[in-house]
Each structure stands twice: as structure tokens, then as C-alpha cells.
Amino acid sequence: MEIINYISIIAVPLVILMIILYGVIEKKKVFDIFIEGTKEGIETTIKILPTLIGLFLAIGALRSSGIIEGIGKILSPILAILKFPMEILPLALLRPISGSASIATATDIMKTYGVDSQIGIIASVIMGATETTLYTIAVYTGVVKIKKIRFVLYAALIADIVGITTAIVVCRMLSIKSC
């Protein structure tokens, strides 16, 4: 375990040193290249800022409006047949939209049901097995101004559904403690 700690401590400085050495060997102006990269990074940040503000506003409105609970009530008969845990539904709905909202929801689940409970373990696996799909697509396609995202969106949402379903099935199959 100590070797892993040692490697993690020296990893970033080692990478920086390797970049500088490569620049010196290739006779490149490392600092000038660094400055150009930061300028591009700031330009990219400015380009995606309106998209981020819009997403944050929409996510805040979605969470505070009660729509998630309404969707849960509508879907509860179908989800009960599928043995989908209703406690996970807010996380399953928010995860493709927002990382911060899904982290807050997962934290609430952990506080309410415990980290070692079946629901807590499923929430943890969902957090690791899925992506903030809509956020990622909006940011990446917004920067390069791609307008036709239909097929990417379908594929990504299907991947999220598979990740959520697999998390539930695998946790139930493994029978970890109460899982």
C-alpha cells in the first residue's frame, strides 16, 4: 500500500518534469506553449459558459419544482412490476442531467438508508456506472457548434439505462450484506 501512496505523490511532479524535459530535448519554448494552451482553455471556458449557466438554471428549477416526485408517482406502478427500487428513482432521473444534483441525491440516499444498505450500494454503483449524459453532450457539442445530436443522445441515454439496470441487477445478485 505504501508503494501506491508513493507513486501517487510523485505522479504529477514526474509528469510535469517529463514535459519540461521533452520540451528542452526538442528545443521547444515550453512556457510559450503553456501560455498558448491556457489562452485556448480560457476561450473554451468562455464559449461553454452560457451553456453551463442554462443547464444549472434548468437543473435548479427541476429539483425545486417537484417534477421528479411527480414522475415517480406516475411511474411507480410500472416500476413496482419491474422491482425497481423507488428510492433510486430520483438518482436515476437526475444522473444523466447533472453531476452535482446526482451527487446531492446520492448523498441524501446514503444518509437516509445507510452506505451499506441495498439502496446505498445500488446508488454507489449507479454513480460509478453512468455519466452526466445531457450535461456532457451539451457542453461538448456546444463548444464545436454541433446541432444534430439525436443519435448521440439516443445511444448515451440507452447506455445510462443499461448502467442503471445493471447496477440494480448486479447488486441484487451479489447479495452483499443486505444487497
JSON list of C-alpha atoms in Angstrom, two decimals:
[
{"chain": "A", "resi": 1, "resn": "MET", "atom": "CA", "xyz": [0.00, 0.00, 0.00]},
{"chain": "A", "resi": 2, "resn": "GLU", "atom": "CA", "xyz": [2.91, 2.34, 0.68]},
{"chain": "A", "resi": 3, "resn": "ILE", "atom": "CA", "xyz": [4.17, 1.97, -2.87]},
{"chain": "A", "resi": 4, "resn": "ILE", "atom": "CA", "xyz": [0.81, 3.13, -4.23]},
{"chain": "A", "resi": 5, "resn": "ASN", "atom": "CA", "xyz": [0.92, 6.17, -1.94]},
{"chain": "A", "resi": 6, "resn": "TYR", "atom": "CA", "xyz": [4.48, 6.91, -3.08]},
{"chain": "A", "resi": 7, "resn": "ILE", "atom": "CA", "xyz": [3.53, 6.62, -6.76]},
{"chain": "A", "resi": 8, "resn": "SER", "atom": "CA", "xyz": [0.51, 8.89, -6.30]},
{"chain": "A", "resi": 9, "resn": "ILE", "atom": "CA", "xyz": [2.62, 11.51, -4.54]},
{"chain": "A", "resi": 10, "resn": "ILE", "atom": "CA", "xyz": [5.26, 11.66, -7.29]},
{"chain": "A", "resi": 11, "resn": "ALA", "atom": "CA", "xyz": [2.96, 11.18, -10.31]},
{"chain": "A", "resi": 12, "resn": "VAL", "atom": "CA", "xyz": [2.06, 14.81, -11.05]},
{"chain": "A", "resi": 13, "resn": "PRO", "atom": "CA", "xyz": [5.53, 16.28, -10.46]},
{"chain": "A", "resi": 14, "resn": "LEU", "atom": "CA", "xyz": [7.02, 13.48, -12.57]},
{"chain": "A", "resi": 15, "resn": "VAL", "atom": "CA", "xyz": [4.67, 14.22, -15.48]},
{"chain": "A", "resi": 16, "resn": "ILE", "atom": "CA", "xyz": [5.49, 17.94, -15.28]},
{"chain": "A", "resi": 17, "resn": "LEU", "atom": "CA", "xyz": [9.21, 17.15, -15.24]},
{"chain": "A", "resi": 18, "resn": "MET", "atom": "CA", "xyz": [8.83, 14.81, -18.24]},
{"chain": "A", "resi": 19, "resn": "ILE", "atom": "CA", "xyz": [7.01, 17.53, -20.22]},
{"chain": "A", "resi": 20, "resn": "ILE", "atom": "CA", "xyz": [9.72, 20.08, -19.44]},
{"chain": "A", "resi": 21, "resn": "LEU", "atom": "CA", "xyz": [12.50, 17.62, -20.32]},
{"chain": "A", "resi": 22, "resn": "TYR", "atom": "CA", "xyz": [10.79, 16.73, -23.59]},
{"chain": "A", "resi": 23, "resn": "GLY", "atom": "CA", "xyz": [10.48, 20.43, -24.44]},
{"chain": "A", "resi": 24, "resn": "VAL", "atom": "CA", "xyz": [14.16, 21.02, -23.67]},
{"chain": "A", "resi": 25, "resn": "ILE", "atom": "CA", "xyz": [15.28, 18.00, -25.71]},
{"chain": "A", "resi": 26, "resn": "GLU", "atom": "CA", "xyz": [13.09, 19.04, -28.66]},
{"chain": "A", "resi": 27, "resn": "LYS", "atom": "CA", "xyz": [14.21, 22.68, -28.22]},
{"chain": "A", "resi": 28, "resn": "LYS", "atom": "CA", "xyz": [10.65, 23.94, -27.78]},
{"chain": "A", "resi": 29, "resn": "LYS", "atom": "CA", "xyz": [9.66, 27.01, -25.81]},
{"chain": "A", "resi": 30, "resn": "VAL", "atom": "CA", "xyz": [7.72, 25.15, -23.10]},
{"chain": "A", "resi": 31, "resn": "PHE", "atom": "CA", "xyz": [6.45, 28.22, -21.28]},
{"chain": "A", "resi": 32, "resn": "ASP", "atom": "CA", "xyz": [5.21, 29.86, -24.51]},
{"chain": "A", "resi": 33, "resn": "ILE", "atom": "CA", "xyz": [3.39, 26.66, -25.44]},
{"chain": "A", "resi": 34, "resn": "PHE", "atom": "CA", "xyz": [1.91, 26.58, -21.93]},
{"chain": "A", "resi": 35, "resn": "ILE", "atom": "CA", "xyz": [0.67, 30.18, -22.29]},
{"chain": "A", "resi": 36, "resn": "GLU", "atom": "CA", "xyz": [-0.94, 29.39, -25.67]},
{"chain": "A", "resi": 37, "resn": "GLY", "atom": "CA", "xyz": [-2.69, 26.38, -24.11]},
{"chain": "A", "resi": 38, "resn": "THR", "atom": "CA", "xyz": [-4.06, 28.48, -21.27]},
{"chain": "A", "resi": 39, "resn": "LYS", "atom": "CA", "xyz": [-5.37, 31.06, -23.73]},
{"chain": "A", "resi": 40, "resn": "GLU", "atom": "CA", "xyz": [-7.21, 28.32, -25.62]},
{"chain": "A", "resi": 41, "resn": "GLY", "atom": "CA", "xyz": [-8.55, 26.95, -22.33]},
{"chain": "A", "resi": 42, "resn": "ILE", "atom": "CA", "xyz": [-9.92, 30.34, -21.31]},
{"chain": "A", "resi": 43, "resn": "GLU", "atom": "CA", "xyz": [-11.53, 30.78, -24.75]},
{"chain": "A", "resi": 44, "resn": "THR", "atom": "CA", "xyz": [-13.18, 27.37, -24.42]},
{"chain": "A", "resi": 45, "resn": "THR", "atom": "CA", "xyz": [-14.43, 28.26, -20.94]},
{"chain": "A", "resi": 46, "resn": "ILE", "atom": "CA", "xyz": [-15.97, 31.48, -22.25]},
{"chain": "A", "resi": 47, "resn": "LYS", "atom": "CA", "xyz": [-17.63, 29.56, -25.11]},
{"chain": "A", "resi": 48, "resn": "ILE", "atom": "CA", "xyz": [-19.27, 26.99, -22.81]},
{"chain": "A", "resi": 49, "resn": "LEU", "atom": "CA", "xyz": [-20.25, 29.42, -20.03]},
{"chain": "A", "resi": 50, "resn": "PRO", "atom": "CA", "xyz": [-23.73, 30.25, -21.43]},
{"chain": "A", "resi": 51, "resn": "THR", "atom": "CA", "xyz": [-24.48, 26.54, -21.82]},
{"chain": "A", "resi": 52, "resn": "LEU", "atom": "CA", "xyz": [-23.39, 25.85, -18.25]},
{"chain": "A", "resi": 53, "resn": "ILE", "atom": "CA", "xyz": [-25.46, 28.70, -16.82]},
{"chain": "A", "resi": 54, "resn": "GLY", "atom": "CA", "xyz": [-28.53, 27.47, -18.72]},
{"chain": "A", "resi": 55, "resn": "LEU", "atom": "CA", "xyz": [-28.02, 23.91, -17.51]},
{"chain": "A", "resi": 56, "resn": "PHE", "atom": "CA", "xyz": [-27.54, 24.97, -13.89]},
{"chain": "A", "resi": 57, "resn": "LEU", "atom": "CA", "xyz": [-30.68, 27.09, -14.03]},
{"chain": "A", "resi": 58, "resn": "ALA", "atom": "CA", "xyz": [-32.73, 24.27, -15.58]},
{"chain": "A", "resi": 59, "resn": "ILE", "atom": "CA", "xyz": [-31.45, 21.73, -13.04]},
{"chain": "A", "resi": 60, "resn": "GLY", "atom": "CA", "xyz": [-32.25, 24.03, -10.12]},
{"chain": "A", "resi": 61, "resn": "ALA", "atom": "CA", "xyz": [-35.76, 24.58, -11.44]},
{"chain": "A", "resi": 62, "resn": "LEU", "atom": "CA", "xyz": [-36.24, 20.85, -11.99]},
{"chain": "A", "resi": 63, "resn": "ARG", "atom": "CA", "xyz": [-35.14, 19.93, -8.47]},
{"chain": "A", "resi": 64, "resn": "SER", "atom": "CA", "xyz": [-37.19, 22.60, -6.72]},
{"chain": "A", "resi": 65, "resn": "SER", "atom": "CA", "xyz": [-40.35, 22.23, -8.83]},
{"chain": "A", "resi": 66, "resn": "GLY", "atom": "CA", "xyz": [-41.34, 18.77, -7.59]},
{"chain": "A", "resi": 67, "resn": "ILE", "atom": "CA", "xyz": [-41.35, 17.30, -11.10]},
{"chain": "A", "resi": 68, "resn": "ILE", "atom": "CA", "xyz": [-39.10, 14.43, -10.01]},
{"chain": "A", "resi": 69, "resn": "GLU", "atom": "CA", "xyz": [-41.61, 13.36, -7.33]},
{"chain": "A", "resi": 70, "resn": "GLY", "atom": "CA", "xyz": [-44.47, 13.68, -9.84]},
{"chain": "A", "resi": 71, "resn": "ILE", "atom": "CA", "xyz": [-42.68, 11.47, -12.34]},
{"chain": "A", "resi": 72, "resn": "GLY", "atom": "CA", "xyz": [-42.08, 8.98, -9.53]},
{"chain": "A", "resi": 73, "resn": "LYS", "atom": "CA", "xyz": [-45.77, 8.82, -8.72]},
{"chain": "A", "resi": 74, "resn": "ILE", "atom": "CA", "xyz": [-46.67, 8.32, -12.37]},
{"chain": "A", "resi": 75, "resn": "LEU", "atom": "CA", "xyz": [-44.05, 5.61, -12.94]},
{"chain": "A", "resi": 76, "resn": "SER", "atom": "CA", "xyz": [-44.45, 3.81, -9.61]},
{"chain": "A", "resi": 77, "resn": "PRO", "atom": "CA", "xyz": [-46.92, 1.13, -10.85]},
{"chain": "A", "resi": 78, "resn": "ILE", "atom": "CA", "xyz": [-44.65, 0.17, -13.75]},
{"chain": "A", "resi": 79, "resn": "LEU", "atom": "CA", "xyz": [-41.50, 0.31, -11.65]},
{"chain": "A", "resi": 80, "resn": "ALA", "atom": "CA", "xyz": [-43.12, -1.84, -8.95]},
{"chain": "A", "resi": 81, "resn": "ILE", "atom": "CA", "xyz": [-43.75, -4.56, -11.53]},
{"chain": "A", "resi": 82, "resn": "LEU", "atom": "CA", "xyz": [-40.10, -4.35, -12.63]},
{"chain": "A", "resi": 83, "resn": "LYS", "atom": "CA", "xyz": [-39.00, -4.40, -8.95]},
{"chain": "A", "resi": 84, "resn": "PHE", "atom": "CA", "xyz": [-37.17, -1.12, -9.47]},
{"chain": "A", "resi": 85, "resn": "PRO", "atom": "CA", "xyz": [-36.43, 0.45, -6.07]},
{"chain": "A", "resi": 86, "resn": "MET", "atom": "CA", "xyz": [-38.41, 3.70, -5.87]},
{"chain": "A", "resi": 87, "resn": "GLU", "atom": "CA", "xyz": [-35.79, 5.19, -3.56]},
{"chain": "A", "resi": 88, "resn": "ILE", "atom": "CA", "xyz": [-33.34, 5.18, -6.50]},
{"chain": "A", "resi": 89, "resn": "LEU", "atom": "CA", "xyz": [-35.67, 6.88, -9.00]},
{"chain": "A", "resi": 90, "resn": "PRO", "atom": "CA", "xyz": [-34.64, 10.48, -8.22]},
{"chain": "A", "resi": 91, "resn": "LEU", "atom": "CA", "xyz": [-30.99, 9.50, -8.70]},
{"chain": "A", "resi": 92, "resn": "ALA", "atom": "CA", "xyz": [-31.78, 7.61, -11.91]},
{"chain": "A", "resi": 93, "resn": "LEU", "atom": "CA", "xyz": [-33.61, 10.65, -13.30]},
{"chain": "A", "resi": 94, "resn": "LEU", "atom": "CA", "xyz": [-31.03, 13.24, -12.25]},
{"chain": "A", "resi": 95, "resn": "ARG", "atom": "CA", "xyz": [-27.82, 11.35, -13.05]},
{"chain": "A", "resi": 96, "resn": "PRO", "atom": "CA", "xyz": [-28.00, 11.87, -16.85]},
{"chain": "A", "resi": 97, "resn": "ILE", "atom": "CA", "xyz": [-28.71, 15.57, -16.33]},
{"chain": "A", "resi": 98, "resn": "SER", "atom": "CA", "xyz": [-26.37, 16.81, -13.61]},
{"chain": "A", "resi": 99, "resn": "GLY", "atom": "CA", "xyz": [-23.37, 15.51, -11.73]},
{"chain": "A", "resi": 100, "resn": "SER", "atom": "CA", "xyz": [-23.80, 17.86, -8.78]},
{"chain": "A", "resi": 101, "resn": "ALA", "atom": "CA", "xyz": [-27.54, 17.19, -8.46]},
{"chain": "A", "resi": 102, "resn": "SER", "atom": "CA", "xyz": [-26.94, 13.44, -8.63]},
{"chain": "A", "resi": 103, "resn": "ILE", "atom": "CA", "xyz": [-24.16, 13.65, -6.01]},
{"chain": "A", "resi": 104, "resn": "ALA", "atom": "CA", "xyz": [-26.53, 15.55, -3.72]},
{"chain": "A", "resi": 105, "resn": "THR", "atom": "CA", "xyz": [-29.25, 12.96, -4.32]},
{"chain": "A", "resi": 106, "resn": "ALA", "atom": "CA", "xyz": [-26.84, 10.05, -3.74]},
{"chain": "A", "resi": 107, "resn": "THR", "atom": "CA", "xyz": [-25.66, 11.71, -0.52]},
{"chain": "A", "resi": 108, "resn": "ASP", "atom": "CA", "xyz": [-29.27, 12.03, 0.64]},
{"chain": "A", "resi": 109, "resn": "ILE", "atom": "CA", "xyz": [-29.83, 8.35, -0.16]},
{"chain": "A", "resi": 110, "resn": "MET", "atom": "CA", "xyz": [-26.72, 7.38, 1.84]},
{"chain": "A", "resi": 111, "resn": "LYS", "atom": "CA", "xyz": [-27.80, 9.49, 4.81]},
{"chain": "A", "resi": 112, "resn": "THR", "atom": "CA", "xyz": [-31.32, 8.09, 4.76]},
{"chain": "A", "resi": 113, "resn": "TYR", "atom": "CA", "xyz": [-30.67, 4.39, 4.07]},
{"chain": "A", "resi": 114, "resn": "GLY", "atom": "CA", "xyz": [-27.01, 3.96, 5.02]},
{"chain": "A", "resi": 115, "resn": "VAL", "atom": "CA", "xyz": [-23.97, 3.29, 2.87]},
{"chain": "A", "resi": 116, "resn": "ASP", "atom": "CA", "xyz": [-24.10, -0.47, 3.44]},
{"chain": "A", "resi": 117, "resn": "SER", "atom": "CA", "xyz": [-27.80, -0.84, 2.68]},
{"chain": "A", "resi": 118, "resn": "GLN", "atom": "CA", "xyz": [-29.01, -2.32, -0.59]},
{"chain": "A", "resi": 119, "resn": "ILE", "atom": "CA", "xyz": [-30.24, 1.10, -1.71]},
{"chain": "A", "resi": 120, "resn": "GLY", "atom": "CA", "xyz": [-26.94, 2.75, -0.71]},
{"chain": "A", "resi": 121, "resn": "ILE", "atom": "CA", "xyz": [-24.86, 0.20, -2.61]},
{"chain": "A", "resi": 122, "resn": "ILE", "atom": "CA", "xyz": [-27.08, 0.46, -5.69]},
{"chain": "A", "resi": 123, "resn": "ALA", "atom": "CA", "xyz": [-26.77, 4.27, -5.58]},
{"chain": "A", "resi": 124, "resn": "SER", "atom": "CA", "xyz": [-22.99, 3.98, -5.37]},
{"chain": "A", "resi": 125, "resn": "VAL", "atom": "CA", "xyz": [-22.82, 1.63, -8.34]},
{"chain": "A", "resi": 126, "resn": "ILE", "atom": "CA", "xyz": [-25.14, 3.87, -10.38]},
{"chain": "A", "resi": 127, "resn": "MET", "atom": "CA", "xyz": [-22.87, 6.84, -9.68]},
{"chain": "A", "resi": 128, "resn": "GLY", "atom": "CA", "xyz": [-19.90, 4.88, -10.99]},
{"chain": "A", "resi": 129, "resn": "ALA", "atom": "CA", "xyz": [-21.63, 3.18, -13.90]},
{"chain": "A", "resi": 130, "resn": "THR", "atom": "CA", "xyz": [-23.39, 6.14, -15.52]},
{"chain": "A", "resi": 131, "resn": "GLU", "atom": "CA", "xyz": [-22.49, 9.53, -16.92]},
{"chain": "A", "resi": 132, "resn": "THR", "atom": "CA", "xyz": [-23.98, 13.00, -16.80]},
{"chain": "A", "resi": 133, "resn": "THR", "atom": "CA", "xyz": [-25.11, 12.48, -20.37]},
{"chain": "A", "resi": 134, "resn": "LEU", "atom": "CA", "xyz": [-27.10, 15.61, -21.14]},
{"chain": "A", "resi": 135, "resn": "TYR", "atom": "CA", "xyz": [-24.54, 17.85, -19.48]},
{"chain": "A", "resi": 136, "resn": "THR", "atom": "CA", "xyz": [-21.63, 16.25, -21.34]},
{"chain": "A", "resi": 137, "resn": "ILE", "atom": "CA", "xyz": [-23.37, 16.32, -24.71]},
{"chain": "A", "resi": 138, "resn": "ALA", "atom": "CA", "xyz": [-24.48, 19.93, -24.22]},
{"chain": "A", "resi": 139, "resn": "VAL", "atom": "CA", "xyz": [-21.02, 21.13, -23.28]},
{"chain": "A", "resi": 140, "resn": "TYR", "atom": "CA", "xyz": [-19.07, 19.23, -25.94]},
{"chain": "A", "resi": 141, "resn": "THR", "atom": "CA", "xyz": [-21.46, 19.87, -28.81]},
{"chain": "A", "resi": 142, "resn": "GLY", "atom": "CA", "xyz": [-21.93, 23.49, -27.71]},
{"chain": "A", "resi": 143, "resn": "VAL", "atom": "CA", "xyz": [-18.22, 24.20, -27.98]},
{"chain": "A", "resi": 144, "resn": "VAL", "atom": "CA", "xyz": [-17.89, 22.84, -31.52]},
{"chain": "A", "resi": 145, "resn": "LYS", "atom": "CA", "xyz": [-21.37, 24.06, -32.52]},
{"chain": "A", "resi": 146, "resn": "ILE", "atom": "CA", "xyz": [-22.81, 20.67, -33.46]},
{"chain": "A", "resi": 147, "resn": "LYS", "atom": "CA", "xyz": [-26.60, 20.94, -33.79]},
{"chain": "A", "resi": 148, "resn": "LYS", "atom": "CA", "xyz": [-27.66, 17.40, -34.78]},
{"chain": "A", "resi": 149, "resn": "ILE", "atom": "CA", "xyz": [-27.17, 15.31, -31.64]},
{"chain": "A", "resi": 150, "resn": "ARG", "atom": "CA", "xyz": [-30.17, 13.00, -31.92]},
{"chain": "A", "resi": 151, "resn": "PHE", "atom": "CA", "xyz": [-28.32, 9.71, -32.40]},
{"chain": "A", "resi": 152, "resn": "VAL", "atom": "CA", "xyz": [-25.62, 10.51, -29.87]},
{"chain": "A", "resi": 153, "resn": "LEU", "atom": "CA", "xyz": [-28.32, 11.35, -27.36]},
{"chain": "A", "resi": 154, "resn": "TYR", "atom": "CA", "xyz": [-30.21, 8.10, -28.00]},
{"chain": "A", "resi": 155, "resn": "ALA", "atom": "CA", "xyz": [-27.07, 5.99, -27.64]},
{"chain": "A", "resi": 156, "resn": "ALA", "atom": "CA", "xyz": [-25.94, 7.79, -24.49]},
{"chain": "A", "resi": 157, "resn": "LEU", "atom": "CA", "xyz": [-29.35, 7.54, -22.79]},
{"chain": "A", "resi": 158, "resn": "ILE", "atom": "CA", "xyz": [-29.56, 3.83, -23.65]},
{"chain": "A", "resi": 159, "resn": "ALA", "atom": "CA", "xyz": [-26.11, 3.41, -22.07]},
{"chain": "A", "resi": 160, "resn": "ASP", "atom": "CA", "xyz": [-27.39, 5.16, -18.93]},
{"chain": "A", "resi": 161, "resn": "ILE", "atom": "CA", "xyz": [-30.45, 2.91, -18.76]},
{"chain": "A", "resi": 162, "resn": "VAL", "atom": "CA", "xyz": [-28.23, -0.16, -19.16]},
{"chain": "A", "resi": 163, "resn": "GLY", "atom": "CA", "xyz": [-25.88, 1.15, -16.45]},
{"chain": "A", "resi": 164, "resn": "ILE", "atom": "CA", "xyz": [-28.72, 1.78, -14.00]},
{"chain": "A", "resi": 165, "resn": "THR", "atom": "CA", "xyz": [-30.40, -1.55, -14.73]},
{"chain": "A", "resi": 166, "resn": "THR", "atom": "CA", "xyz": [-27.13, -3.44, -14.47]},
{"chain": "A", "resi": 167, "resn": "ALA", "atom": "CA", "xyz": [-26.33, -1.75, -11.15]},
{"chain": "A", "resi": 168, "resn": "ILE", "atom": "CA", "xyz": [-29.63, -2.93, -9.69]},
{"chain": "A", "resi": 169, "resn": "VAL", "atom": "CA", "xyz": [-29.36, -6.46, -11.07]},
{"chain": "A", "resi": 170, "resn": "VAL", "atom": "CA", "xyz": [-25.71, -6.99, -10.12]},
{"chain": "A", "resi": 171, "resn": "CYS", "atom": "CA", "xyz": [-26.20, -5.64, -6.58]},
{"chain": "A", "resi": 172, "resn": "ARG", "atom": "CA", "xyz": [-29.13, -7.96, -6.05]},
{"chain": "A", "resi": 173, "resn": "MET", "atom": "CA", "xyz": [-27.24, -10.93, -7.48]},
{"chain": "A", "resi": 174, "resn": "LEU", "atom": "CA", "xyz": [-24.12, -10.40, -5.37]},
{"chain": "A", "resi": 175, "resn": "SER", "atom": "CA", "xyz": [-26.08, -10.42, -2.10]},
{"chain": "A", "resi": 176, "resn": "ILE", "atom": "CA", "xyz": [-23.56, -8.15, -0.37]},
{"chain": "A", "resi": 177, "resn": "LYS", "atom": "CA", "xyz": [-24.87, -7.87, 3.20]},
{"chain": "A", "resi": 178, "resn": "SER", "atom": "CA", "xyz": [-28.44, -6.72, 2.65]},
{"chain": "A", "resi": 179, "resn": "CYS", "atom": "CA", "xyz": [-27.91, -6.28, -1.10]}
]
